[in-house]
Amino acid sequence: DAGVTQSPTHLIKTRGQQVTLRCSPKSGHDTVSWYQQALGQGPQFIFQYYEEEERQRGNFPDRFSGHQFPNYSSELNVNALLLGDSALYLCASSLVSVGQGSYEQYFGPGTRLTVT
Amino acid sequence: GENVEQHPSTLSVQEGDSAVIKCTYSDSASNYFPWYKQELGKRPQLIIDIRSNVGEKKDQRIAVTLNKTAKHFSLHITETQPEDSAVYFCAAHRYNFNKFYFGSGTKLNVKP
């Protein structure tokens, strides 16, 4: 049973560039959430995709956008990179359980983005 | 929105002792509270969770307690071992918002 996978593992970009990160959810999961984790901090919610639509969004600018594909995989795009965008980007997948009131979320290994 | 505060930021215990990490949340509608363990350079891993209709849940050496009235929940680790050393994060989730809000983390160091 494949867990959550992300690519690439590491990435180095310069200010102003654009980057695309990829995530494949755990088998059987239909929801993908993206988080930004700065060094020494907890994950900060960027947005969540379900049924190929952005369902929820955290306090991140429009430079951060995403997409979900019919196979539930997802991409995170960041435009006009800033130095402050350097962080670990985590993808988490889950299965929405309607009426259950909660669901388990599993994280991928993350992509370490360095902006110089 | 939800605000999750986590204490302490660092915790050092002797092997075999117990460790307790506490979190408070602000949104009384939050109804699911997971705990994650993150080792250096690795992904956060779900170690235990609790729903709002339960006051306590235990899994071997770890347990989580929830006080809905006071809006706080705690992670308890008994008989700590060096491999328990990691950063632990709490989170709060409100089902119909489908968002997880994380605490700032507790770095646990278990001294052999």
PDB file of C-alpha atoms in Angstrom:
ATOM      1  CA  ASP A   1       0.000   0.000   0.000  1.00  0.00           C
ATOM      2  CA  ALA A   2       1.766   3.122  -1.249  1.00  0.00           C
ATOM      3  CA  GLY A   3       1.958   6.028   1.150  1.00  0.00           C
ATOM      4  CA  VAL A   4       2.019   9.713   0.261  1.00  0.00           C
ATOM      5  CA  THR A   5       4.824  10.578  -2.131  1.00  0.00           C
ATOM      6  CA  GLN A   6       6.242  13.937  -3.131  1.00  0.00           C
ATOM      7  CA  SER A   7       8.684  15.175  -5.730  1.00  0.00           C
ATOM      8  CA  PRO A   8      11.236  16.553  -5.944  1.00  0.00           C
ATOM      9  CA  THR A   9      12.953  15.985  -2.605  1.00  0.00           C
ATOM     10  CA  HIS A  10      15.004  19.150  -2.765  1.00  0.00           C
ATOM     11  CA  LEU A  11      14.855  22.211  -4.962  1.00  0.00           C
ATOM     12  CA  ILE A  12      16.916  25.371  -5.239  1.00  0.00           C
ATOM     13  CA  LYS A  13      15.456  28.402  -7.006  1.00  0.00           C
ATOM     14  CA  THR A  14      16.305  32.085  -7.273  1.00  0.00           C
ATOM     15  CA  ARG A  15      14.070  34.986  -6.350  1.00  0.00           C
ATOM     16  CA  GLY A  16      11.393  35.768  -8.898  1.00  0.00           C
ATOM     17  CA  GLN A  17      11.326  32.277 -10.350  1.00  0.00           C
ATOM     18  CA  GLN A  18       8.378  29.915 -10.343  1.00  0.00           C
ATOM     19  CA  VAL A  19       8.260  26.408  -8.898  1.00  0.00           C
ATOM     20  CA  THR A  20       5.955  23.388  -9.141  1.00  0.00           C
ATOM     21  CA  LEU A  21       5.841  20.699  -6.473  1.00  0.00           C
ATOM     22  CA  ARG A  22       4.051  17.404  -6.879  1.00  0.00           C
ATOM     23  CA  CYS A  23       2.195  15.040  -4.590  1.00  0.00           C
ATOM     24  CA  SER A  24       0.599  11.628  -4.958  1.00  0.00           C
ATOM     25  CA  PRO A  25      -1.819  10.746  -2.178  1.00  0.00           C
ATOM     26  CA  LYS A  26      -1.983   7.527  -0.227  1.00  0.00           C
ATOM     27  CA  SER A  27      -3.894   4.819  -2.031  1.00  0.00           C
ATOM     28  CA  GLY A  28      -7.618   5.212  -1.391  1.00  0.00           C
ATOM     29  CA  HIS A  29      -7.388   8.853  -0.350  1.00  0.00           C
ATOM     30  CA  ASP A  30      -9.207  11.584  -2.264  1.00  0.00           C
ATOM     31  CA  THR A  31      -8.195  14.798  -0.509  1.00  0.00           C
ATOM     32  CA  VAL A  32      -4.856  16.559  -0.638  1.00  0.00           C
ATOM     33  CA  SER A  33      -3.729  19.387   1.622  1.00  0.00           C
ATOM     34  CA  TRP A  34      -0.556  21.424   1.311  1.00  0.00           C
ATOM     35  CA  TYR A  35       1.422  22.877   4.174  1.00  0.00           C
ATOM     36  CA  GLN A  36       4.439  25.126   4.530  1.00  0.00           C
ATOM     37  CA  GLN A  37       6.767  24.299   7.412  1.00  0.00           C
ATOM     38  CA  ALA A  38       9.430  26.833   8.261  1.00  0.00           C
ATOM     39  CA  LEU A  39      12.403  25.669  10.307  1.00  0.00           C
ATOM     40  CA  GLY A  40      11.411  25.152  13.939  1.00  0.00           C
ATOM     41  CA  GLN A  41       7.734  25.811  13.292  1.00  0.00           C
ATOM     42  CA  GLY A  42       4.597  23.787  12.934  1.00  0.00           C
ATOM     43  CA  PRO A  43       3.063  23.180   9.512  1.00  0.00           C
ATOM     44  CA  GLN A  44       1.004  26.108   8.198  1.00  0.00           C
ATOM     45  CA  PHE A  45      -2.027  25.246   6.078  1.00  0.00           C
ATOM     46  CA  ILE A  46      -1.836  26.558   2.511  1.00  0.00           C
ATOM     47  CA  PHE A  47      -4.879  24.983   0.861  1.00  0.00           C
ATOM     48  CA  GLN A  48      -6.800  21.789   0.317  1.00  0.00           C
ATOM     49  CA  TYR A  49      -8.075  20.096  -2.820  1.00  0.00           C
ATOM     50  CA  TYR A  50     -11.015  17.752  -3.067  1.00  0.00           C
ATOM     51  CA  GLU A  51     -12.815  16.680  -6.248  1.00  0.00           C
ATOM     52  CA  GLU A  52     -10.319  18.754  -8.252  1.00  0.00           C
ATOM     53  CA  GLU A  53     -11.333  21.985  -6.584  1.00  0.00           C
ATOM     54  CA  GLU A  54      -9.716  24.168  -3.961  1.00  0.00           C
ATOM     55  CA  ARG A  55     -11.988  23.736  -0.942  1.00  0.00           C
ATOM     56  CA  GLN A  56     -10.188  25.589   1.812  1.00  0.00           C
ATOM     57  CA  ARG A  57      -7.374  28.111   1.885  1.00  0.00           C
ATOM     58  CA  GLY A  58      -5.080  29.413   4.568  1.00  0.00           C
ATOM     59  CA  ASN A  59      -3.511  32.870   4.812  1.00  0.00           C
ATOM     60  CA  PHE A  60      -1.271  32.611   1.787  1.00  0.00           C
ATOM     61  CA  PRO A  61      -1.102  35.064  -1.139  1.00  0.00           C
ATOM     62  CA  ASP A  62      -2.341  34.316  -4.619  1.00  0.00           C
ATOM     63  CA  ARG A  63       1.236  33.530  -5.645  1.00  0.00           C
ATOM     64  CA  PHE A  64       0.464  30.126  -4.190  1.00  0.00           C
ATOM     65  CA  SER A  65      -1.842  28.110  -6.412  1.00  0.00           C
ATOM     66  CA  GLY A  66      -2.581  24.492  -6.966  1.00  0.00           C
ATOM     67  CA  HIS A  67      -4.303  21.855  -8.913  1.00  0.00           C
ATOM     68  CA  GLN A  68      -5.733  18.395  -8.385  1.00  0.00           C
ATOM     69  CA  PHE A  69      -5.932  15.836 -11.144  1.00  0.00           C
ATOM     70  CA  PRO A  70      -8.581  13.150 -11.751  1.00  0.00           C
ATOM     71  CA  ASN A  71      -6.266  10.547 -10.187  1.00  0.00           C
ATOM     72  CA  TYR A  72      -6.221  12.682  -6.991  1.00  0.00           C
ATOM     73  CA  SER A  73      -2.596  13.712  -7.348  1.00  0.00           C
ATOM     74  CA  SER A  74      -1.874  17.371  -6.850  1.00  0.00           C
ATOM     75  CA  GLU A  75       0.514  20.168  -7.681  1.00  0.00           C
ATOM     76  CA  LEU A  76       1.516  23.239  -5.735  1.00  0.00           C
ATOM     77  CA  ASN A  77       2.719  26.209  -7.764  1.00  0.00           C
ATOM     78  CA  VAL A  78       4.481  29.211  -6.336  1.00  0.00           C
ATOM     79  CA  ASN A  79       5.129  32.244  -8.533  1.00  0.00           C
ATOM     80  CA  ALA A  80       7.504  35.170  -8.030  1.00  0.00           C
ATOM     81  CA  LEU A  81       9.479  33.359  -5.367  1.00  0.00           C
ATOM     82  CA  LEU A  82      10.666  35.309  -2.336  1.00  0.00           C
ATOM     83  CA  LEU A  83      13.460  34.442   0.046  1.00  0.00           C
ATOM     84  CA  GLY A  84      10.808  33.904   2.707  1.00  0.00           C
ATOM     85  CA  ASP A  85       9.291  31.079   0.682  1.00  0.00           C
ATOM     86  CA  SER A  86      12.220  28.882   1.661  1.00  0.00           C
ATOM     87  CA  ALA A  87      10.704  26.058   3.702  1.00  0.00           C
ATOM     88  CA  LEU A  88       9.702  22.432   3.767  1.00  0.00           C
ATOM     89  CA  TYR A  89       6.515  21.937   1.767  1.00  0.00           C
ATOM     90  CA  LEU A  90       4.438  19.059   2.995  1.00  0.00           C
ATOM     91  CA  CYS A  91       1.595  17.362   1.263  1.00  0.00           C
ATOM     92  CA  ALA A  92      -0.946  15.435   3.305  1.00  0.00           C
ATOM     93  CA  SER A  93      -3.669  13.156   2.065  1.00  0.00           C
ATOM     94  CA  SER A  94      -6.870  11.989   3.659  1.00  0.00           C
ATOM     95  CA  LEU A  95     -10.227  10.450   2.907  1.00  0.00           C
ATOM     96  CA  VAL A  96     -13.267  12.560   3.562  1.00  0.00           C
ATOM     97  CA  SER A  97     -15.692  10.581   5.687  1.00  0.00           C
ATOM     98  CA  VAL A  98     -19.027  12.289   5.345  1.00  0.00           C
ATOM     99  CA  GLY A  99     -20.830  12.412   8.634  1.00  0.00           C
ATOM    100  CA  GLN A 100     -17.921  10.929  10.584  1.00  0.00           C
ATOM    101  CA  GLY A 101     -16.747  14.224  11.986  1.00  0.00           C
ATOM    102  CA  SER A 102     -13.055  13.561  11.568  1.00  0.00           C
ATOM    103  CA  TYR A 103     -10.517  11.950   9.330  1.00  0.00           C
ATOM    104  CA  GLU A 104      -6.901  10.854   9.526  1.00  0.00           C
ATOM    105  CA  GLN A 105      -4.336  12.795   7.577  1.00  0.00           C
ATOM    106  CA  TYR A 106      -1.015  11.341   6.454  1.00  0.00           C
ATOM    107  CA  PHE A 107       1.978  13.383   5.388  1.00  0.00           C
ATOM    108  CA  GLY A 108       4.418  12.919   2.563  1.00  0.00           C
ATOM    109  CA  PRO A 109       8.180  13.280   3.055  1.00  0.00           C
ATOM    110  CA  GLY A 110       8.127  16.886   1.911  1.00  0.00           C
ATOM    111  CA  THR A 111      10.004  18.997  -0.604  1.00  0.00           C
ATOM    112  CA  ARG A 112      12.747  21.215   0.767  1.00  0.00           C
ATOM    113  CA  LEU A 113      12.637  24.472  -1.214  1.00  0.00           C
ATOM    114  CA  THR A 114      15.527  26.899  -0.949  1.00  0.00           C
ATOM    115  CA  VAL A 115      15.188  30.326  -2.545  1.00  0.00           C
ATOM    116  CA  THR A 116      18.420  32.245  -3.050  1.00  0.00           C
TER     117      THR A 116
ATOM    118  CA  GLY B   1     -10.046  31.227  12.853  1.00  0.00           C
ATOM    119  CA  GLU B   2      -8.661  28.558  15.153  1.00  0.00           C
ATOM    120  CA  ASN B   3      -5.610  29.264  17.312  1.00  0.00           C
ATOM    121  CA  VAL B   4      -3.667  26.362  18.810  1.00  0.00           C
ATOM    122  CA  GLU B   5      -1.069  26.991  21.488  1.00  0.00           C
ATOM    123  CA  GLN B   6       1.346  24.296  22.586  1.00  0.00           C
ATOM    124  CA  HIS B   7       3.529  24.057  25.699  1.00  0.00           C
ATOM    125  CA  PRO B   8       6.284  23.556  26.539  1.00  0.00           C
ATOM    126  CA  SER B   9       8.426  24.346  23.510  1.00  0.00           C
ATOM    127  CA  THR B  10      11.164  22.063  24.806  1.00  0.00           C
ATOM    128  CA  LEU B  11      11.019  19.200  27.276  1.00  0.00           C
ATOM    129  CA  SER B  12      13.879  17.154  28.615  1.00  0.00           C
ATOM    130  CA  VAL B  13      13.221  13.986  30.635  1.00  0.00           C
ATOM    131  CA  GLN B  14      15.210  11.050  31.895  1.00  0.00           C
ATOM    132  CA  GLU B  15      14.637   7.696  30.239  1.00  0.00           C
ATOM    133  CA  GLY B  16      11.794   5.904  31.983  1.00  0.00           C
ATOM    134  CA  ASP B  17      10.109   9.082  33.179  1.00  0.00           C
ATOM    135  CA  SER B  18       6.797  10.381  31.866  1.00  0.00           C
ATOM    136  CA  ALA B  19       6.359  13.347  29.526  1.00  0.00           C
ATOM    137  CA  VAL B  20       3.300  15.554  29.163  1.00  0.00           C
ATOM    138  CA  ILE B  21       2.689  18.055  26.383  1.00  0.00           C
ATOM    139  CA  LYS B  22      -0.292  20.393  26.513  1.00  0.00           C
ATOM    140  CA  CYS B  23      -2.272  22.231  23.847  1.00  0.00           C
ATOM    141  CA  THR B  24      -5.115  24.703  24.006  1.00  0.00           C
ATOM    142  CA  TYR B  25      -7.455  25.661  21.201  1.00  0.00           C
ATOM    143  CA  SER B  26      -9.795  28.575  20.688  1.00  0.00           C
ATOM    144  CA  ASP B  27     -12.588  27.302  18.446  1.00  0.00           C
ATOM    145  CA  SER B  28     -15.133  25.378  20.507  1.00  0.00           C
ATOM    146  CA  ALA B  29     -16.427  23.789  17.278  1.00  0.00           C
ATOM    147  CA  SER B  30     -13.143  21.929  16.706  1.00  0.00           C
ATOM    148  CA  ASN B  31     -13.886  18.239  17.012  1.00  0.00           C
ATOM    149  CA  TYR B  32     -10.808  16.220  16.101  1.00  0.00           C
ATOM    150  CA  PHE B  33      -7.384  16.462  17.693  1.00  0.00           C
ATOM    151  CA  PRO B  34      -4.422  14.506  16.308  1.00  0.00           C
ATOM    152  CA  TRP B  35      -0.849  14.366  17.550  1.00  0.00           C
ATOM    153  CA  TYR B  36       2.118  14.038  15.228  1.00  0.00           C
ATOM    154  CA  LYS B  37       5.707  13.041  15.867  1.00  0.00           C
ATOM    155  CA  GLN B  38       8.377  14.486  13.593  1.00  0.00           C
ATOM    156  CA  GLU B  39      11.924  13.203  13.723  1.00  0.00           C
ATOM    157  CA  LEU B  40      14.710  15.314  12.298  1.00  0.00           C
ATOM    158  CA  GLY B  41      14.487  15.474   8.523  1.00  0.00           C
ATOM    159  CA  LYS B  42      11.414  13.259   8.365  1.00  0.00           C
ATOM    160  CA  ARG B  43       7.720  13.709   7.782  1.00  0.00           C
ATOM    161  CA  PRO B  44       5.227  14.236  10.627  1.00  0.00           C
ATOM    162  CA  GLN B  45       3.727  10.901  11.599  1.00  0.00           C
ATOM    163  CA  LEU B  46       0.321  10.494  13.175  1.00  0.00           C
ATOM    164  CA  ILE B  47       0.786   8.791  16.538  1.00  0.00           C
ATOM    165  CA  ILE B  48      -2.591   9.170  18.237  1.00  0.00           C
ATOM    166  CA  ASP B  49      -5.790  11.140  17.833  1.00  0.00           C
ATOM    167  CA  ILE B  50      -8.974  11.845  19.726  1.00  0.00           C
ATOM    168  CA  ARG B  51     -12.457  12.951  18.764  1.00  0.00           C
ATOM    169  CA  SER B  52     -14.494  15.446  20.699  1.00  0.00           C
ATOM    170  CA  ASN B  53     -16.963  12.820  21.916  1.00  0.00           C
ATOM    171  CA  VAL B  54     -14.207  11.007  23.837  1.00  0.00           C
ATOM    172  CA  GLY B  55     -12.341  12.185  26.919  1.00  0.00           C
ATOM    173  CA  GLU B  56      -9.336   9.898  26.805  1.00  0.00           C
ATOM    174  CA  LYS B  57      -7.643   7.494  24.435  1.00  0.00           C
ATOM    175  CA  LYS B  58      -4.681   5.245  25.073  1.00  0.00           C
ATOM    176  CA  ASP B  59      -2.340   3.283  22.832  1.00  0.00           C
ATOM    177  CA  GLN B  60       0.365   1.397  24.707  1.00  0.00           C
ATOM    178  CA  ARG B  61       2.701   4.013  26.196  1.00  0.00           C
ATOM    179  CA  ILE B  62       0.947   7.031  24.768  1.00  0.00           C
ATOM    180  CA  ALA B  63      -2.375   8.570  25.729  1.00  0.00           C
ATOM    181  CA  VAL B  64      -4.298  11.684  24.895  1.00  0.00           C
ATOM    182  CA  THR B  65      -6.815  13.446  27.121  1.00  0.00           C
ATOM    183  CA  LEU B  66      -9.330  16.060  26.067  1.00  0.00           C
ATOM    184  CA  ASN B  67     -11.148  18.640  28.175  1.00  0.00           C
ATOM    185  CA  LYS B  68     -13.743  20.217  25.924  1.00  0.00           C
ATOM    186  CA  THR B  69     -14.956  22.652  28.540  1.00  0.00           C
ATOM    187  CA  ALA B  70     -11.505  24.076  29.081  1.00  0.00           C
ATOM    188  CA  LYS B  71     -10.570  23.613  25.410  1.00  0.00           C
ATOM    189  CA  HIS B  72      -7.341  21.844  26.050  1.00  0.00           C
ATOM    190  CA  PHE B  73      -5.870  18.455  25.264  1.00  0.00           C
ATOM    191  CA  SER B  74      -2.688  16.740  26.324  1.00  0.00           C
ATOM    192  CA  LEU B  75      -0.303  14.054  25.164  1.00  0.00           C
ATOM    193  CA  HIS B  76       1.066  11.703  27.801  1.00  0.00           C
ATOM    194  CA  ILE B  77       4.040   9.458  27.145  1.00  0.00           C
ATOM    195  CA  THR B  78       4.952   6.972  29.860  1.00  0.00           C
ATOM    196  CA  GLU B  79       8.174   5.007  30.308  1.00  0.00           C
ATOM    197  CA  THR B  80       9.944   7.260  27.821  1.00  0.00           C
ATOM    198  CA  GLN B  81      12.708   5.841  25.662  1.00  0.00           C
ATOM    199  CA  PRO B  82      15.496   7.581  23.720  1.00  0.00           C
ATOM    200  CA  GLU B  83      13.668   6.829  20.463  1.00  0.00           C
ATOM    201  CA  ASP B  84      10.802   8.996  21.691  1.00  0.00           C
ATOM    202  CA  SER B  85      13.084  12.007  21.180  1.00  0.00           C
ATOM    203  CA  ALA B  86      11.521  14.120  18.425  1.00  0.00           C
ATOM    204  CA  VAL B  87       9.355  17.168  17.855  1.00  0.00           C
ATOM    205  CA  TYR B  88       5.701  16.620  18.694  1.00  0.00           C
ATOM    206  CA  PHE B  89       2.900  18.664  17.159  1.00  0.00           C
ATOM    207  CA  CYS B  90      -0.706  18.891  18.225  1.00  0.00           C
ATOM    208  CA  ALA B  91      -3.437  19.956  15.852  1.00  0.00           C
ATOM    209  CA  ALA B  92      -7.095  20.886  15.952  1.00  0.00           C
ATOM    210  CA  HIS B  93      -9.583  20.264  13.201  1.00  0.00           C
ATOM    211  CA  ARG B  94     -13.131  21.354  12.547  1.00  0.00           C
ATOM    212  CA  TYR B  95     -14.833  18.912  10.285  1.00  0.00           C
ATOM    213  CA  ASN B  96     -16.955  21.263   8.196  1.00  0.00           C
ATOM    214  CA  PHE B  97     -14.012  23.621   7.695  1.00  0.00           C
ATOM    215  CA  ASN B  98     -11.705  20.789   6.680  1.00  0.00           C
ATOM    216  CA  LYS B  99      -8.653  22.587   8.012  1.00  0.00           C
ATOM    217  CA  PHE B 100      -6.002  21.466  10.455  1.00  0.00           C
ATOM    218  CA  TYR B 101      -4.408  24.073  12.705  1.00  0.00           C
ATOM    219  CA  PHE B 102      -1.089  23.058  14.212  1.00  0.00           C
ATOM    220  CA  GLY B 103       0.648  24.022  17.402  1.00  0.00           C
ATOM    221  CA  SER B 104       4.203  25.310  17.249  1.00  0.00           C
ATOM    222  CA  GLY B 105       5.712  22.039  18.420  1.00  0.00           C
ATOM    223  CA  THR B 106       7.478  20.579  21.455  1.00  0.00           C
ATOM    224  CA  LYS B 107      11.007  19.286  21.177  1.00  0.00           C
ATOM    225  CA  LEU B 108      11.235  16.259  23.458  1.00  0.00           C
ATOM    226  CA  ASN B 109      14.653  15.043  24.500  1.00  0.00           C
ATOM    227  CA  VAL B 110      14.824  11.729  26.361  1.00  0.00           C
ATOM    228  CA  LYS B 111      18.174  11.337  28.083  1.00  0.00           C
ATOM    229  CA  PRO B 112      19.492   7.761  28.424  1.00  0.00           C
TER     230      PRO B 112
END
